[in-house]
mmCIF file of C-alpha atoms in Angstrom:
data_model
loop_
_atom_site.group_PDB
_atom_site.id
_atom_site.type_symbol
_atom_site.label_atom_id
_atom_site.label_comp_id
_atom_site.label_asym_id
_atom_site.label_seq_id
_atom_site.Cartn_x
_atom_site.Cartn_y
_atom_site.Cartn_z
ATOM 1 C CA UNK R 19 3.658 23.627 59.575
ATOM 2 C CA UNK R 20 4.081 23.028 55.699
ATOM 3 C CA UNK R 21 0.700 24.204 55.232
ATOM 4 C CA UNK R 22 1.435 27.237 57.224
ATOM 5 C CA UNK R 23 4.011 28.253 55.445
ATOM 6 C CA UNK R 24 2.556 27.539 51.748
ATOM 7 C CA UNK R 25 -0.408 29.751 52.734
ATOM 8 C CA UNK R 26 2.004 32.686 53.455
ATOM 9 C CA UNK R 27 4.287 32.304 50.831
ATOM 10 C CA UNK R 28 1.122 31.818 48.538
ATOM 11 C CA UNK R 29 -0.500 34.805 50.334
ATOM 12 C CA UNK R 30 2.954 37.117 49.422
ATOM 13 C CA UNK R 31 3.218 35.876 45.693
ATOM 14 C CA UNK R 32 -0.762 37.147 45.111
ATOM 15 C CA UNK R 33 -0.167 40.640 47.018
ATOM 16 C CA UNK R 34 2.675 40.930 44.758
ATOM 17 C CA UNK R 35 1.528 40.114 41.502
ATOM 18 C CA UNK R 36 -1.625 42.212 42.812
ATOM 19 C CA UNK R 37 1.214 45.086 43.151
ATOM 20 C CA UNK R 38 2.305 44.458 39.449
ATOM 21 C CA UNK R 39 -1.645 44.534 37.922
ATOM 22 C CA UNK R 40 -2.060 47.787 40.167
ATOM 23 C CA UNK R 41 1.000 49.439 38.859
ATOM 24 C CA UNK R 42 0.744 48.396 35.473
ATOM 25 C CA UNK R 43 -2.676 49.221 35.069
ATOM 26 C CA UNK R 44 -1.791 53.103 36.745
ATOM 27 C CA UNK R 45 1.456 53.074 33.918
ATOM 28 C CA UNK R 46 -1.396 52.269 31.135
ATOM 29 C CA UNK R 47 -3.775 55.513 32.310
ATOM 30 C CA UNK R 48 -1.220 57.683 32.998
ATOM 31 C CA UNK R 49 0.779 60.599 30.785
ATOM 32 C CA UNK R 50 3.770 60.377 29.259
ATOM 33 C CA UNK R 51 5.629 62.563 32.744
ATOM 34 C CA UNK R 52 3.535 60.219 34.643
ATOM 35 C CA UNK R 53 4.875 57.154 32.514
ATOM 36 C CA UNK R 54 8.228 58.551 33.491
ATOM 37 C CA UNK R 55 8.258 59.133 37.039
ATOM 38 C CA UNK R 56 6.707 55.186 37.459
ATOM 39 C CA UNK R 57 9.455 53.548 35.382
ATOM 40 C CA UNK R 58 12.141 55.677 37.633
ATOM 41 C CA UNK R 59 10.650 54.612 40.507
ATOM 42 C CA UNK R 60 11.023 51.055 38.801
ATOM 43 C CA UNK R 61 14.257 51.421 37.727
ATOM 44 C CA UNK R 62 15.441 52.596 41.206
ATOM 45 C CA UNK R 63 14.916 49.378 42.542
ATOM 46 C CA UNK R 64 16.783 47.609 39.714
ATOM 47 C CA UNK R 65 19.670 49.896 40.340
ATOM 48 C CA UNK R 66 19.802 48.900 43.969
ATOM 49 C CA UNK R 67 20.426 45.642 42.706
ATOM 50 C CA UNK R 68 22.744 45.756 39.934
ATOM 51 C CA UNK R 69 25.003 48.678 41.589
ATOM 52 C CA UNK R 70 25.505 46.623 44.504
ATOM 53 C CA UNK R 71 29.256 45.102 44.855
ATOM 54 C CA UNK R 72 27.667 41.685 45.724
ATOM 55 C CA UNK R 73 25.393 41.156 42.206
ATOM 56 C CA UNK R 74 27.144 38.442 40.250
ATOM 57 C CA UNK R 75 27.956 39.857 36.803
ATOM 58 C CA UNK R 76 25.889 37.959 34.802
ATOM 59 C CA UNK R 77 22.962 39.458 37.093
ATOM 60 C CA UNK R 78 23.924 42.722 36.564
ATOM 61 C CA UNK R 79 24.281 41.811 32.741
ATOM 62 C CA UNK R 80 20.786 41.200 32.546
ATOM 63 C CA UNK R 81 19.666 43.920 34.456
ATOM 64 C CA UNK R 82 21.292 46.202 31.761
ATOM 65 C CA UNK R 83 19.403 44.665 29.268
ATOM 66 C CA UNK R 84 16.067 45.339 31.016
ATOM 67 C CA UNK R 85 16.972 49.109 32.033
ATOM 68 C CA UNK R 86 17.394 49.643 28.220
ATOM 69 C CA UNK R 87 14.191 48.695 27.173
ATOM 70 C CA UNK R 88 12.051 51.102 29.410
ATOM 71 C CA UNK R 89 11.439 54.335 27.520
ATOM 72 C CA UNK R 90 12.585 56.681 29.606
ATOM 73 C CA UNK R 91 15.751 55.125 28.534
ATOM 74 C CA UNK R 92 15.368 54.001 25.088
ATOM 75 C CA UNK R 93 13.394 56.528 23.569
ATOM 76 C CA UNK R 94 15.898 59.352 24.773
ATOM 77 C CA UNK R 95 17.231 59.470 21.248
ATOM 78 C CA UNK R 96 17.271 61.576 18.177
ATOM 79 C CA UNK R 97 18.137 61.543 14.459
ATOM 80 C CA UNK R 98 21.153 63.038 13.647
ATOM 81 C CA UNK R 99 24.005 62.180 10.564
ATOM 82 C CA UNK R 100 26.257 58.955 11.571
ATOM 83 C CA UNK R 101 29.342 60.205 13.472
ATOM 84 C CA UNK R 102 32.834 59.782 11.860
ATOM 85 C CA UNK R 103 34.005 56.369 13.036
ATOM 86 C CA UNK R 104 37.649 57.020 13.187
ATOM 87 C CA UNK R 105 37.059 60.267 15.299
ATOM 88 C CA UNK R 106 37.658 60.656 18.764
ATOM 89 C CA UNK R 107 34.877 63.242 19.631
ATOM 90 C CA UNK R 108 32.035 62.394 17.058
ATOM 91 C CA UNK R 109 31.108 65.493 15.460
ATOM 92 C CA UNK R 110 34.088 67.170 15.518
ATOM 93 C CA UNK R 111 36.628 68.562 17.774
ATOM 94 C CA UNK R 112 35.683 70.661 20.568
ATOM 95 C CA UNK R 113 35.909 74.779 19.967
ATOM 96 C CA UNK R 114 37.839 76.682 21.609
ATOM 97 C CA UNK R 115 41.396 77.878 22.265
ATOM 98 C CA UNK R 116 43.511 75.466 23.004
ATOM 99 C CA UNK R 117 46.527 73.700 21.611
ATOM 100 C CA UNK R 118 44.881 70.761 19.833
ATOM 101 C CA UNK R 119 47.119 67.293 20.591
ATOM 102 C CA UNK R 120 46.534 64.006 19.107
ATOM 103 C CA UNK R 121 47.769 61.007 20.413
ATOM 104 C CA UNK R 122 46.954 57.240 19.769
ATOM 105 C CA UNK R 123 43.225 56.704 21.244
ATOM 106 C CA UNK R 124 42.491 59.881 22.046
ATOM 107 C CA UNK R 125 43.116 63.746 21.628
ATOM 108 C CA UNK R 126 43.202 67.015 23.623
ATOM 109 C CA UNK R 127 42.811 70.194 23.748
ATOM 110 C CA UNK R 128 45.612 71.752 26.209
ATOM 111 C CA UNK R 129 45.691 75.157 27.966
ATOM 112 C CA UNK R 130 49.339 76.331 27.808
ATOM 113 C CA UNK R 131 48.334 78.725 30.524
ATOM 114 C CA UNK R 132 46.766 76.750 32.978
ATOM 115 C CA UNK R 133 48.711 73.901 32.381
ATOM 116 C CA UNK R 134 45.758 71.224 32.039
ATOM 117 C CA UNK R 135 43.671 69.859 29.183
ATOM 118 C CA UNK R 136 40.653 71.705 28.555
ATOM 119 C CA UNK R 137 39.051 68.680 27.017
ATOM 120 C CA UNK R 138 39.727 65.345 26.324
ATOM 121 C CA UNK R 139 37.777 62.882 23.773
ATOM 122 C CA UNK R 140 38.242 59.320 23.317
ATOM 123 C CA UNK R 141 35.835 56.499 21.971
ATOM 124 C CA UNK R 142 35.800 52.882 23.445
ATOM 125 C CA UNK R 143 33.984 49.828 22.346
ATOM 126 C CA UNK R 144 33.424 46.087 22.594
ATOM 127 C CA UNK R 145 36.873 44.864 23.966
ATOM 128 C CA UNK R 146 38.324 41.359 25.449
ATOM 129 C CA UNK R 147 39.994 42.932 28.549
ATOM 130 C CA UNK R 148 43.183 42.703 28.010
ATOM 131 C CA UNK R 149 45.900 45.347 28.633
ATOM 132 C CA UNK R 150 49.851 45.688 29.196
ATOM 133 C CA UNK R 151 51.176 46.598 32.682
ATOM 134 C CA UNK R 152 50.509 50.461 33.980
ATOM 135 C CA UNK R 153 53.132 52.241 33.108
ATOM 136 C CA UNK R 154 55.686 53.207 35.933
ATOM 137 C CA UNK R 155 55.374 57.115 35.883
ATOM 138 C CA UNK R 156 53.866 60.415 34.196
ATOM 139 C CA UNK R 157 55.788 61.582 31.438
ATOM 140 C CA UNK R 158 56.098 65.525 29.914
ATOM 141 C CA UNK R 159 54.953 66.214 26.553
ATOM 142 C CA UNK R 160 57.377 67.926 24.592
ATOM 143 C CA UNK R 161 54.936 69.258 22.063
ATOM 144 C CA UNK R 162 54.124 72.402 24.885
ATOM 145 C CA UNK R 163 56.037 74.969 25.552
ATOM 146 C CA UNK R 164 55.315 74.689 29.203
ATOM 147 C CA UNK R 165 56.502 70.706 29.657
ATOM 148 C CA UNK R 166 54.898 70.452 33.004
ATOM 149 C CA UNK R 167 56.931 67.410 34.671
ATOM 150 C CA UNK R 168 55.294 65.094 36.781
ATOM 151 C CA UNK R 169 57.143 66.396 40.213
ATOM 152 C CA UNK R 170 54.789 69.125 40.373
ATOM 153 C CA UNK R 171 51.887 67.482 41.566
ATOM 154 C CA UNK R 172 54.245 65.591 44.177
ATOM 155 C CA UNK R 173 52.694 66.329 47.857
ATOM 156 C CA UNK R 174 50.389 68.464 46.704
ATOM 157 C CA UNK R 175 47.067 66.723 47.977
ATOM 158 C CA UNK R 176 46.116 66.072 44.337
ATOM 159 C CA UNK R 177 46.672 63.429 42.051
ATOM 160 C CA UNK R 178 47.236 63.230 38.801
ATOM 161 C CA UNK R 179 44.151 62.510 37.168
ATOM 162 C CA UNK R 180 43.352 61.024 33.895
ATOM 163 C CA UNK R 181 40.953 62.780 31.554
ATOM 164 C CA UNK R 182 41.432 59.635 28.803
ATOM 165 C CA UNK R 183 41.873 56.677 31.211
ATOM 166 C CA UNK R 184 44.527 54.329 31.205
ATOM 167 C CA UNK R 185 42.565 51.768 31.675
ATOM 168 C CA UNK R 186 40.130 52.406 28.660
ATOM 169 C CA UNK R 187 43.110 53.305 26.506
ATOM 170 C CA UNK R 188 44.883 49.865 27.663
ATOM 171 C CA UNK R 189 41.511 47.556 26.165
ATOM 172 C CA UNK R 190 40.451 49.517 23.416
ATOM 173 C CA UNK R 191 43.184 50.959 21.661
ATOM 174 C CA UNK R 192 46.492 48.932 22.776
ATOM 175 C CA UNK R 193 49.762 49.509 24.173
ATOM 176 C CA UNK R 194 50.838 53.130 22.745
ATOM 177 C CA UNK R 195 47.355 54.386 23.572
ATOM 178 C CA UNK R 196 47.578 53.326 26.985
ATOM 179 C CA UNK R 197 51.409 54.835 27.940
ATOM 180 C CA UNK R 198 50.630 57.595 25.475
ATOM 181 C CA UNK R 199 47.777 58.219 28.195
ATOM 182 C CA UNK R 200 50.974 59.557 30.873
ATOM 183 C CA UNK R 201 51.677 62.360 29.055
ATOM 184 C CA UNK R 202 51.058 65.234 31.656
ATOM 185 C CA UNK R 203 48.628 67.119 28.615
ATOM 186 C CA UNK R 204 46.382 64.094 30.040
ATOM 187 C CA UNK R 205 46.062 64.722 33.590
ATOM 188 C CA UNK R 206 44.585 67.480 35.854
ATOM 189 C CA UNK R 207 44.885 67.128 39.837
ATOM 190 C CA UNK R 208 42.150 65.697 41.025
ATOM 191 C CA UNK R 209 41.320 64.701 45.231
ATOM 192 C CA UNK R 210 42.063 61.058 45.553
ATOM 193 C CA UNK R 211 38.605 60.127 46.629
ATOM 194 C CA UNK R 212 37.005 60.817 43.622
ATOM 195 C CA UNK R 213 39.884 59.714 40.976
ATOM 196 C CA UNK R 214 39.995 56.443 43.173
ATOM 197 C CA UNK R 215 36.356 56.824 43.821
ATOM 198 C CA UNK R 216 33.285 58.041 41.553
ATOM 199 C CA UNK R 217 35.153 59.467 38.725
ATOM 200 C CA UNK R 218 37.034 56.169 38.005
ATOM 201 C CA UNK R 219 33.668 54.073 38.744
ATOM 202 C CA UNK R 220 31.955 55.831 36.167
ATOM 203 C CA UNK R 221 35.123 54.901 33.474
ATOM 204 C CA UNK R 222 34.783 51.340 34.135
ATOM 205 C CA UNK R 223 31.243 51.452 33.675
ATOM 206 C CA UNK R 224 31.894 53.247 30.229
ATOM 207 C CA UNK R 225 34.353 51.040 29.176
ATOM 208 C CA UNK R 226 33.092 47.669 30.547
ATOM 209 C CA UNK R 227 29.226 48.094 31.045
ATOM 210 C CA UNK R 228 28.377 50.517 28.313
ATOM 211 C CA UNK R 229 30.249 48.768 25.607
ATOM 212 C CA UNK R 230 28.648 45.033 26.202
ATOM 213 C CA UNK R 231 25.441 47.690 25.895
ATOM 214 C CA UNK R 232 25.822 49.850 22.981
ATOM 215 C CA UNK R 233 28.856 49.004 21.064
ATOM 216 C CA UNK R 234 30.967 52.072 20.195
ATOM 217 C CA UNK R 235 31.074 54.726 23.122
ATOM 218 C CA UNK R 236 32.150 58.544 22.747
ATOM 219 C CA UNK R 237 33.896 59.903 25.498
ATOM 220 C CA UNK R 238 34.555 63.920 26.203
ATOM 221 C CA UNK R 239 35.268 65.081 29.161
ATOM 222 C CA UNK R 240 37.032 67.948 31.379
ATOM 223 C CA UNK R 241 37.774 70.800 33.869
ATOM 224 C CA UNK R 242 35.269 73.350 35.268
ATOM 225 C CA UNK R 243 36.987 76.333 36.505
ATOM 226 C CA UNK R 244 34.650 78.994 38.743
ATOM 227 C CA UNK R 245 34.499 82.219 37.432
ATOM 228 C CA UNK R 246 33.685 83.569 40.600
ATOM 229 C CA UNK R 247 35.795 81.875 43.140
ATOM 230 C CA UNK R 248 39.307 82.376 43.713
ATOM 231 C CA UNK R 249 41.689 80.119 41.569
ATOM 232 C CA UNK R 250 43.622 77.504 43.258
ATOM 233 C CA UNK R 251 47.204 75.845 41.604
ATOM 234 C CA UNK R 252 49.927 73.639 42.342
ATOM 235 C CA UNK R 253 53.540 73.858 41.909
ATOM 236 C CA UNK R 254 56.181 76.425 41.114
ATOM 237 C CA UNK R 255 54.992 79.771 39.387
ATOM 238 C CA UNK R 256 56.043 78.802 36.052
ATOM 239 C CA UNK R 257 54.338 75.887 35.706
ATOM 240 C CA UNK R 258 51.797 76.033 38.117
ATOM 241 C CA UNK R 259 48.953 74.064 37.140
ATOM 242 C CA UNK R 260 44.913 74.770 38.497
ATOM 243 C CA UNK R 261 43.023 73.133 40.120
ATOM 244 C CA UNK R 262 39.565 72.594 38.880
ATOM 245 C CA UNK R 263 36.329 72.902 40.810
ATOM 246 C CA UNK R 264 34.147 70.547 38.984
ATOM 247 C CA UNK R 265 34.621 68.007 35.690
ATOM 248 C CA UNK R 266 32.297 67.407 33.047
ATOM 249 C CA UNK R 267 31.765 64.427 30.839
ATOM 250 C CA UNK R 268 29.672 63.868 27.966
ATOM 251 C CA UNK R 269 28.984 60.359 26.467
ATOM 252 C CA UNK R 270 27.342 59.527 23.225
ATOM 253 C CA UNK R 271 25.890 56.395 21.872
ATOM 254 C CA UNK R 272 24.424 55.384 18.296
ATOM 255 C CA UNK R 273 21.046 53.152 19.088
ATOM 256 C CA UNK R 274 20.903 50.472 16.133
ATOM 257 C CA UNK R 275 18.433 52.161 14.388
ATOM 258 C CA UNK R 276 20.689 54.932 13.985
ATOM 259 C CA UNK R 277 19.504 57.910 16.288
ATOM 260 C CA UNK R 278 21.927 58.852 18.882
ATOM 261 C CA UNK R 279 22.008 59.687 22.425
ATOM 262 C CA UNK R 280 24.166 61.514 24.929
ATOM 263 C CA UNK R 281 24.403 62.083 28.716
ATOM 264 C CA UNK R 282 26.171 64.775 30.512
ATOM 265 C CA UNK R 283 27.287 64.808 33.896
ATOM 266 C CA UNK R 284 28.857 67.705 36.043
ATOM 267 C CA UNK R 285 30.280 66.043 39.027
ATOM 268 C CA UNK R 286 32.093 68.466 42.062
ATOM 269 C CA UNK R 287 35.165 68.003 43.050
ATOM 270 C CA UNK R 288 35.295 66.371 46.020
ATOM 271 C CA UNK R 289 36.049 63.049 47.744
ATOM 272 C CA UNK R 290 33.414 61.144 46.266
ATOM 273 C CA UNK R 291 33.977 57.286 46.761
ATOM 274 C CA UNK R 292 31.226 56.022 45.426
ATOM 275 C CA UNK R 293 27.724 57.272 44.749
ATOM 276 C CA UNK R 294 24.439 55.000 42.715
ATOM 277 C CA UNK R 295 22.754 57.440 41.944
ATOM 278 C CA UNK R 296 24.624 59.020 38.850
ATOM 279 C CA UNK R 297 21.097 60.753 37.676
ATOM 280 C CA UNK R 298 22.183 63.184 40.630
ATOM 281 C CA UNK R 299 24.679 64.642 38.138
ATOM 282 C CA UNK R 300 23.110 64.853 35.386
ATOM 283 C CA UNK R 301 22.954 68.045 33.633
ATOM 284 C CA UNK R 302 22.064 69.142 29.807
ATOM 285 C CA UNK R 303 25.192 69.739 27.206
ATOM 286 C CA UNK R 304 24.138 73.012 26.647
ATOM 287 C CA UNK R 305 24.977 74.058 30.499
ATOM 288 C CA UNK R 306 28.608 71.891 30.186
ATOM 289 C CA UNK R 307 29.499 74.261 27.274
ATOM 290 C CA UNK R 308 28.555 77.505 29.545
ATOM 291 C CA UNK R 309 31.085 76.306 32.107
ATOM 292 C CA UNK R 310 33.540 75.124 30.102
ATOM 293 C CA UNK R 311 33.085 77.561 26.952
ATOM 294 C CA UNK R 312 33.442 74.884 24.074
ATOM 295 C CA UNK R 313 31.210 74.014 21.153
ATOM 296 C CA UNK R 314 31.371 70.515 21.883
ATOM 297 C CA UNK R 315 29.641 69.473 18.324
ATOM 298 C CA UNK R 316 30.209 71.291 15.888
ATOM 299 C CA UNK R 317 29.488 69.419 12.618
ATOM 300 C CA UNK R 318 25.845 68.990 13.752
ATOM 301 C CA UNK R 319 23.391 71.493 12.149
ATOM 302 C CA UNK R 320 21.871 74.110 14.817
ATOM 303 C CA UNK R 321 18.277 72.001 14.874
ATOM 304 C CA UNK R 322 20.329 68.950 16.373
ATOM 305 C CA UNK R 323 22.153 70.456 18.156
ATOM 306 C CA UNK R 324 18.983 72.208 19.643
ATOM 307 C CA UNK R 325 17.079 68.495 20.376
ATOM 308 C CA UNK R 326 20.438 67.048 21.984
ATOM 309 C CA UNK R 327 21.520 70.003 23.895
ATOM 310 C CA UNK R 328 18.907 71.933 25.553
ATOM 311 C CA UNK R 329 17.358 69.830 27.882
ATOM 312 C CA UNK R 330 19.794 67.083 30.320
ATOM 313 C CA UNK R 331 18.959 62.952 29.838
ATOM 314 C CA UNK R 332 16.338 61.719 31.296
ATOM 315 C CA UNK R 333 18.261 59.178 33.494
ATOM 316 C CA UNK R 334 21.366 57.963 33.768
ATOM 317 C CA UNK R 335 22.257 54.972 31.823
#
């Protein structure tokens, strides 16, 4: 019976490290779009594993690690001047015409006439976890002339949803970060199942994951509004506030050499609890500014721009 079962075990360990030569010696012959679509397939796999709830941390640590070193990954990267560090958005505040707010952690551009922020940009990095109790309610900024209170997205269907989180906020930059996060120029409405559900996944993974990864992590993010679909809002007339149709985010890393790296995601809105496959959503900076009509970058020259803008990531991180 023992030798039974050696023999197949022994049998399935040589057809797999067969597997491995095969593919390894097909990654060595083939092009560099080739090259690409073998370490997705790859990298697939791993993401079955470390997305699943049930991979210990430390598993999913070390799966990180080995995702970074495949090219497809790695080499997505440019050369480009180092970012400000004490910025929010890295090379310089979004264009466009909006009411520009700064608050600790993170600022805002705010739309006086739609009653959301246009943009928000943040940065997080390497923190210990540790945060003060979420504050108890939404609070209205008296900086606008609008004041939106927090009542008007009562039993509407929405809630109120963070553009800088609270949670992020809360680790990164302290206590008046995180309640400064409340302020109603924060929030947008947003369907429960994805601000409970995909949209919040992807902050903790910003914030937790991509910080152990790469350090310091640029955040900017927003609304898509359709230009061709008819607008919907909550609340009264004079302060009712729109309801987006999509939300774009845009995250940008420094690799230690130097170069940097962004990904942009457009994800719809709708109830999205959960989804693996962020490389679904991926989508090239140059199409986030079309819908949302910023200059996300300014301070970079045109050629930068150019490299990091045209063409979407190649995966997700």
């Amino acid at each position: 019976m023992f030798r039974k079962v050696f023999k197949t075990c022994f049998i399935a360990c040589l057809l797999v490290l067969t597997a491995g030569v095969l593919v390894l010696a097909v990654y060595a012959l083939s092009g560099k779009s080739q090259r690409a679509g073998i370490e997705n397939v790859v990298l697939d796999g791993v993401d079955l594993v470390r997305e699943s709830p049930t991979t210990p941390a430390s598993v999913v640590r070390t799966l990180d690690k080995v995702a970074d070193t495949f090219p497809v990954i790695a080499d997505d990267a440019i050369a480009a001047p180092s970012p400000d560090p004490a910025d929010a958005s890295p090379y310089g505040d979004p264009v466009g015409p909006w009411l520009h707010l700064v608050n600790p952690g993170y600022e805002v551009g705010y739309d006086e006439v739609e009653h959301v922020p246009r943009w928000a940009a943040y940065k997080v990095m390497p923190h210990k976890g540790v945060h003060a109790a979420r504050p108890s309610g939404f609070r209205s900024d008296a900086r606008t002339y609008s004041k939106v209170r927090s009542e008007v997205y009562t039993h509407s269907g929405y809630d109120r949803g963070h553009m800088a989180p609270n949670y992020a906020m809360g680790v990164c930059h302290g206590v008046a970060a995180q309640h400064a996060s409340f302020l109603m120029t924060n929030v947008v409405p947003q369907l429960h199942g994805l601000n409970a559900g995909l949209w919040k996944d992807i902050e903790l993974r910003i914030a937790q994951r991509y910080t152990e990864r790469y350090g310091e992590v640029w955040v900017v993010n927003g609304p898509v509004f359709s230009r061709t679909e008819a607008a919907r809002y909550i609340g009264p007339a004079d302060t009712r506030v729109r309801v987006p149709d999509a939300f774009w985010m845009v995250l940008m890393t420094r690799t230690p050499e130097g170069r940097i790296r962004s990904v942009a995601f457009l994800i719809p809105h709708r109830e999205i609890w959960r989804d693996l496959d962020l490389s679904r959503y991926l989508v090239s900076i140059d199409e986030v500014e079309r819908l949302s009509g910023l200059d996300l970058f300014p301070l970079l020259s045109k050629e930068v721009q150019g490299a990091l803008e045209v063409s979407p990531a190649l995966r997700a991180w």
